[in-house]
């Protein structure tokens, strides 16, 4: 479970992370540059400051142009996982190697319009495939159920590669959608508004996790 703080109260980011820290595995940090997506959030200095204040690992989702140039700094700042978008990268294989060398898990994200074949040749270089289940840029959008076959394809590619590759879903994940994603093969779940708009965000993380577990228990 990787709750996204995008729709939390960003004026007190560390306190918002603390609300879920004992329930989540990662905290999902959405980095947007007003260029790759039409929204702007925060960058390395904020991630670096936040990491000094929190105990939970950071899962940085970079929705930025030219990740080849900018992404390694997030790994160097201490992010445990750094995901960039395949649509934006010039040399994704080399970037994955750079991220791993800097101590992070390397993730590659796919916008809804990008087919799974974009990562087929890169499977040995990456640790996680992110299937976007909304158009990246904003929280609170509706889950795109037509992405379910792509989640299945990502899981099949991961299994065929034989290494421990995780499949993450991001966008519109809530109590009505998480089970379908888990059944299709996702094992890392980003949830923004469903968690932070809940009265008790920590309890919602637990509830979502339980639903995902039930959906994958034979
Ligand atoms: C959107 C971001 C998401 C966002 C998800 O581009 O990548 O991480 O926070 O928000 P919800 O869960 O509200 O769809
Ligand atoms: Zn995200």
Short mmCIF file of C-alpha atoms and ligand atoms in Angstrom, two decimals:
data_model
loop_
_atom_site.label_atom_id
_atom_site.label_comp_id
_atom_site.label_asym_id
_atom_site.label_seq_id
_atom_site.Cartn_x
_atom_site.Cartn_y
_atom_site.Cartn_z
CA UNK A 1 0.00 0.00 0.00
CA UNK A 2 1.42 3.32 -1.12
CA UNK A 3 -0.91 6.21 -0.19
CA UNK A 4 -0.47 9.36 -2.26
CA UNK A 5 -0.29 12.67 -0.41
CA UNK A 6 -1.34 14.64 -3.51
CA UNK A 7 -4.80 15.36 -2.14
CA UNK A 8 -3.73 15.73 1.48
CA UNK A 9 -3.08 19.04 3.25
CA UNK A 10 0.24 19.92 1.61
CA UNK A 11 0.86 22.73 4.09
CA UNK A 12 1.73 20.08 6.69
CA UNK A 13 3.13 17.26 4.62
CA UNK A 14 5.06 15.44 7.36
CA UNK A 15 1.99 15.38 9.63
CA UNK A 16 -0.11 14.03 6.77
CA UNK A 17 2.43 11.24 6.19
CA UNK A 18 2.34 10.44 9.93
CA UNK A 19 -1.41 9.75 9.69
CA UNK A 20 -0.75 6.68 7.52
CA UNK A 21 2.83 5.78 8.47
CA UNK A 22 1.92 2.85 10.74
CA UNK A 23 -0.41 1.35 8.14
CA UNK A 24 1.27 1.86 4.76
CA UNK A 25 4.38 0.29 3.25
CA UNK A 26 5.45 3.34 1.24
CA UNK A 27 4.40 6.94 0.93
CA UNK A 28 3.72 7.89 -2.70
CA UNK A 29 5.09 11.31 -3.68
CA UNK A 30 3.84 12.73 -6.98
CA UNK A 31 6.42 14.97 -8.64
CA UNK A 32 4.89 17.09 -11.42
CA UNK A 33 6.65 19.73 -13.51
CA UNK A 34 3.88 21.62 -15.34
CA UNK A 35 5.34 20.27 -18.56
CA UNK A 36 4.90 16.51 -18.79
CA UNK A 37 1.58 17.04 -17.01
CA UNK A 38 -0.43 20.26 -16.53
CA UNK A 39 0.16 20.45 -12.78
CA UNK A 40 3.05 21.39 -10.49
CA UNK A 41 3.87 19.93 -7.10
CA UNK A 42 7.32 19.80 -5.49
CA UNK A 43 10.85 18.62 -6.19
CA UNK A 44 14.05 17.30 -4.63
CA UNK A 45 14.40 19.85 -1.79
CA UNK A 46 10.94 19.02 -0.42
CA UNK A 47 11.50 15.26 -0.76
CA UNK A 48 14.86 15.58 0.97
CA UNK A 49 13.41 17.61 3.87
CA UNK A 50 10.45 15.27 4.22
CA UNK A 51 12.65 12.19 4.34
CA UNK A 52 14.45 13.62 7.36
CA UNK A 53 11.14 13.84 9.21
CA UNK A 54 9.41 10.56 8.30
CA UNK A 55 10.24 6.90 8.89
CA UNK A 56 8.33 5.32 6.02
CA UNK A 57 10.07 4.71 2.64
CA UNK A 58 9.30 7.10 -0.21
CA UNK A 59 7.89 5.96 -3.56
CA UNK A 60 8.57 8.87 -5.93
CA UNK A 61 6.40 9.03 -9.05
CA UNK A 62 8.00 11.44 -11.48
CA UNK A 63 5.58 12.97 -13.96
CA UNK A 64 8.29 15.13 -15.48
CA UNK A 65 10.00 15.74 -18.78
CA UNK A 66 13.65 14.74 -19.21
CA UNK A 67 13.76 12.20 -16.37
CA UNK A 68 17.15 11.05 -17.71
CA UNK A 69 18.51 14.28 -16.30
CA UNK A 70 16.39 14.78 -13.17
CA UNK A 71 15.38 11.37 -11.80
CA UNK A 72 18.66 10.14 -10.23
CA UNK A 73 18.62 13.05 -7.76
CA UNK A 74 15.50 11.56 -6.12
CA UNK A 75 17.32 8.28 -5.57
CA UNK A 76 20.32 10.16 -4.22
CA UNK A 77 18.00 12.07 -1.89
CA UNK A 78 16.99 8.73 -0.36
CA UNK A 79 13.82 7.65 -2.18
CA UNK A 80 13.43 3.85 -1.99
CA UNK A 81 11.66 3.65 -5.33
CA UNK A 82 11.81 6.08 -8.25
CA UNK A 83 9.38 5.73 -11.15
CA UNK A 84 9.70 7.73 -14.36
CA UNK A 85 7.46 7.70 -17.42
CA UNK A 86 8.50 5.77 -20.51
CA UNK A 87 6.91 8.46 -22.70
CA UNK A 88 9.40 11.03 -21.38
CA UNK A 89 12.65 9.07 -21.21
CA UNK A 90 15.35 9.19 -23.89
CA UNK A 91 17.31 6.16 -22.65
CA UNK A 92 15.11 4.23 -20.19
CA UNK A 93 17.48 1.28 -19.82
CA UNK A 94 20.37 3.48 -18.80
CA UNK A 95 18.15 5.49 -16.47
CA UNK A 96 17.02 2.30 -14.69
CA UNK A 97 20.66 1.36 -14.20
CA UNK A 98 21.43 4.84 -12.84
CA UNK A 99 18.54 4.61 -10.36
CA UNK A 100 19.59 1.19 -9.15
CA UNK A 101 23.20 2.34 -8.83
CA UNK A 102 21.96 5.19 -6.63
CA UNK A 103 20.25 2.66 -4.35
CA UNK A 104 16.60 2.88 -5.44
CA UNK A 105 14.23 0.43 -7.05
CA UNK A 106 13.70 1.46 -10.67
CA UNK A 107 10.11 1.88 -11.85
CA UNK A 108 8.71 2.68 -15.27
CA UNK A 109 5.25 4.21 -15.65
CA UNK A 110 2.87 3.93 -18.59
CA UNK A 111 0.15 6.46 -19.38
CA UNK A 112 -3.23 4.93 -20.32
CA UNK A 113 -2.54 5.34 -24.04
CA UNK A 114 0.84 3.59 -23.94
CA UNK A 115 0.89 -0.14 -24.67
CA UNK A 116 2.74 -2.68 -22.54
CA UNK A 117 5.12 -3.46 -25.42
CA UNK A 118 6.95 -0.21 -24.55
CA UNK A 119 8.59 -2.00 -21.59
CA UNK A 120 8.93 -5.51 -23.01
CA UNK A 121 12.62 -5.06 -23.88
CA UNK A 122 13.40 -3.44 -20.54
CA UNK A 123 12.16 -6.08 -18.14
CA UNK A 124 15.59 -7.10 -16.82
CA UNK A 125 16.41 -3.46 -16.04
CA UNK A 126 13.36 -2.59 -13.96
CA UNK A 127 11.90 -3.43 -10.55
CA UNK A 128 8.37 -2.13 -11.01
CA UNK A 129 5.89 -1.36 -13.79
CA UNK A 130 3.38 1.38 -13.01
CA UNK A 131 0.11 1.06 -14.89
CA UNK A 132 -1.68 4.42 -14.74
CA UNK A 133 -5.40 3.86 -14.33
CA UNK A 134 -6.19 7.56 -14.92
CA UNK A 135 -4.50 10.23 -17.06
CA UNK A 136 -1.61 11.44 -14.89
CA UNK A 137 -1.77 14.94 -13.41
CA UNK A 138 -4.57 15.09 -10.87
CA UNK A 139 -6.04 13.13 -7.98
CA UNK A 140 -9.71 12.31 -7.64
CA UNK A 141 -10.35 11.02 -11.17
CA UNK A 142 -12.37 7.91 -12.03
CA UNK A 143 -10.69 4.54 -12.43
CA UNK A 144 -10.34 3.41 -16.06
CA UNK A 145 -11.46 -0.22 -16.03
CA UNK A 146 -10.22 -0.69 -19.59
CA UNK A 147 -6.71 -0.72 -18.08
CA UNK A 148 -7.35 -4.12 -16.43
CA UNK A 149 -6.06 -6.12 -19.43
CA UNK A 150 -2.84 -4.08 -19.35
CA UNK A 151 -2.37 -4.98 -15.67
CA UNK A 152 -2.73 -8.64 -16.67
CA UNK A 153 -0.17 -8.17 -19.45
CA UNK A 154 2.26 -6.48 -17.05
CA UNK A 155 1.90 -9.36 -14.58
CA UNK A 156 2.48 -11.90 -17.36
CA UNK A 157 5.63 -10.09 -18.50
CA UNK A 158 6.87 -9.91 -14.91
CA UNK A 159 6.31 -13.63 -14.36
CA UNK A 160 7.99 -14.51 -17.67
CA UNK A 161 11.05 -12.47 -16.69
CA UNK A 162 11.38 -14.48 -13.52
CA UNK A 163 12.72 -11.74 -11.27
CA UNK A 164 10.84 -9.96 -8.50
CA UNK A 165 9.10 -7.30 -10.58
CA UNK A 166 6.21 -5.48 -8.93
CA UNK A 167 3.11 -4.20 -10.72
CA UNK A 168 1.76 -0.91 -9.37
CA UNK A 169 -1.58 0.73 -10.13
CA UNK A 170 -2.26 4.43 -9.63
CA UNK A 171 -5.47 6.40 -10.16
CA UNK A 172 -8.98 5.92 -8.84
CA UNK A 173 -8.03 3.11 -6.46
CA UNK A 174 -10.67 2.74 -3.75
CA UNK A 175 -12.80 0.08 -2.07
CA UNK A 176 -14.77 -0.47 -5.27
CA UNK A 177 -11.78 -0.91 -7.62
CA UNK A 178 -8.84 -2.38 -5.69
CA UNK A 179 -10.02 -6.00 -5.82
CA UNK A 180 -10.22 -6.03 -9.61
CA UNK A 181 -6.68 -4.63 -9.82
CA UNK A 182 -5.36 -7.24 -7.39
CA UNK A 183 -7.09 -10.07 -9.26
CA UNK A 184 -5.57 -8.80 -12.52
CA UNK A 185 -2.08 -9.04 -11.00
CA UNK A 186 -1.26 -5.72 -9.33
CA UNK A 187 0.59 -5.96 -6.03
CA UNK A 188 1.40 -2.31 -5.24
CA UNK A 189 -1.56 0.04 -4.83
CA UNK A 190 -1.46 3.82 -4.85
CA UNK A 191 -4.50 5.48 -3.31
CA UNK A 192 -4.79 9.23 -2.90
CA UNK A 193 -8.22 10.70 -2.40
CA UNK A 194 -9.81 7.48 -1.15
CA UNK A 195 -7.31 7.48 1.73
CA UNK A 196 -6.99 11.16 2.54
CA UNK A 197 -10.68 12.00 2.19
CA UNK A 198 -11.52 9.16 4.58
CA UNK A 199 -12.25 10.10 8.17
CA UNK A 200 -9.45 7.79 9.32
CA UNK A 201 -6.80 7.51 6.57
CA UNK A 202 -4.83 4.83 8.40
CA UNK A 203 -7.89 2.62 8.79
CA UNK A 204 -8.69 3.08 5.11
CA UNK A 205 -5.19 1.85 4.16
CA UNK A 206 -5.82 -1.28 6.26
CA UNK A 207 -9.21 -1.80 4.67
CA UNK A 208 -7.86 -1.46 1.14
CA UNK A 209 -5.02 -3.86 1.89
CA UNK A 210 -7.44 -6.44 3.29
CA UNK A 211 -9.58 -6.25 0.15
CA UNK A 212 -6.53 -6.72 -2.09
CA UNK A 213 -5.37 -9.69 -0.02
CA UNK A 214 -8.75 -11.41 -0.17
CA UNK A 215 -8.88 -10.89 -3.93
CA UNK A 216 -5.56 -12.69 -4.38
CA UNK A 217 -6.12 -15.51 -1.92
CA UNK A 218 -6.93 -18.69 -3.85
C1 LIG B 1 -2.17 11.28 -10.45
C2 LIG B 1 -1.18 10.76 -9.43
C3 LIG B 1 -1.79 9.92 -8.40
C4 LIG B 1 -2.89 10.57 -7.60
C5 LIG B 1 -3.89 9.50 -7.38
O1 LIG B 1 -1.53 11.61 -11.61
O2 LIG B 1 -0.16 10.00 -10.06
O3 LIG B 1 -0.81 9.33 -7.55
O4 LIG B 1 -2.51 11.08 -6.35
O5 LIG B 1 -5.00 10.06 -6.78
P1 LIG B 1 -6.37 9.25 -6.67
O6 LIG B 1 -6.09 8.05 -5.84
O7 LIG B 1 -7.26 10.23 -6.03
O8 LIG B 1 -6.81 8.88 -8.07
ZN1 LIG B 2 1.18 8.91 -8.66
#
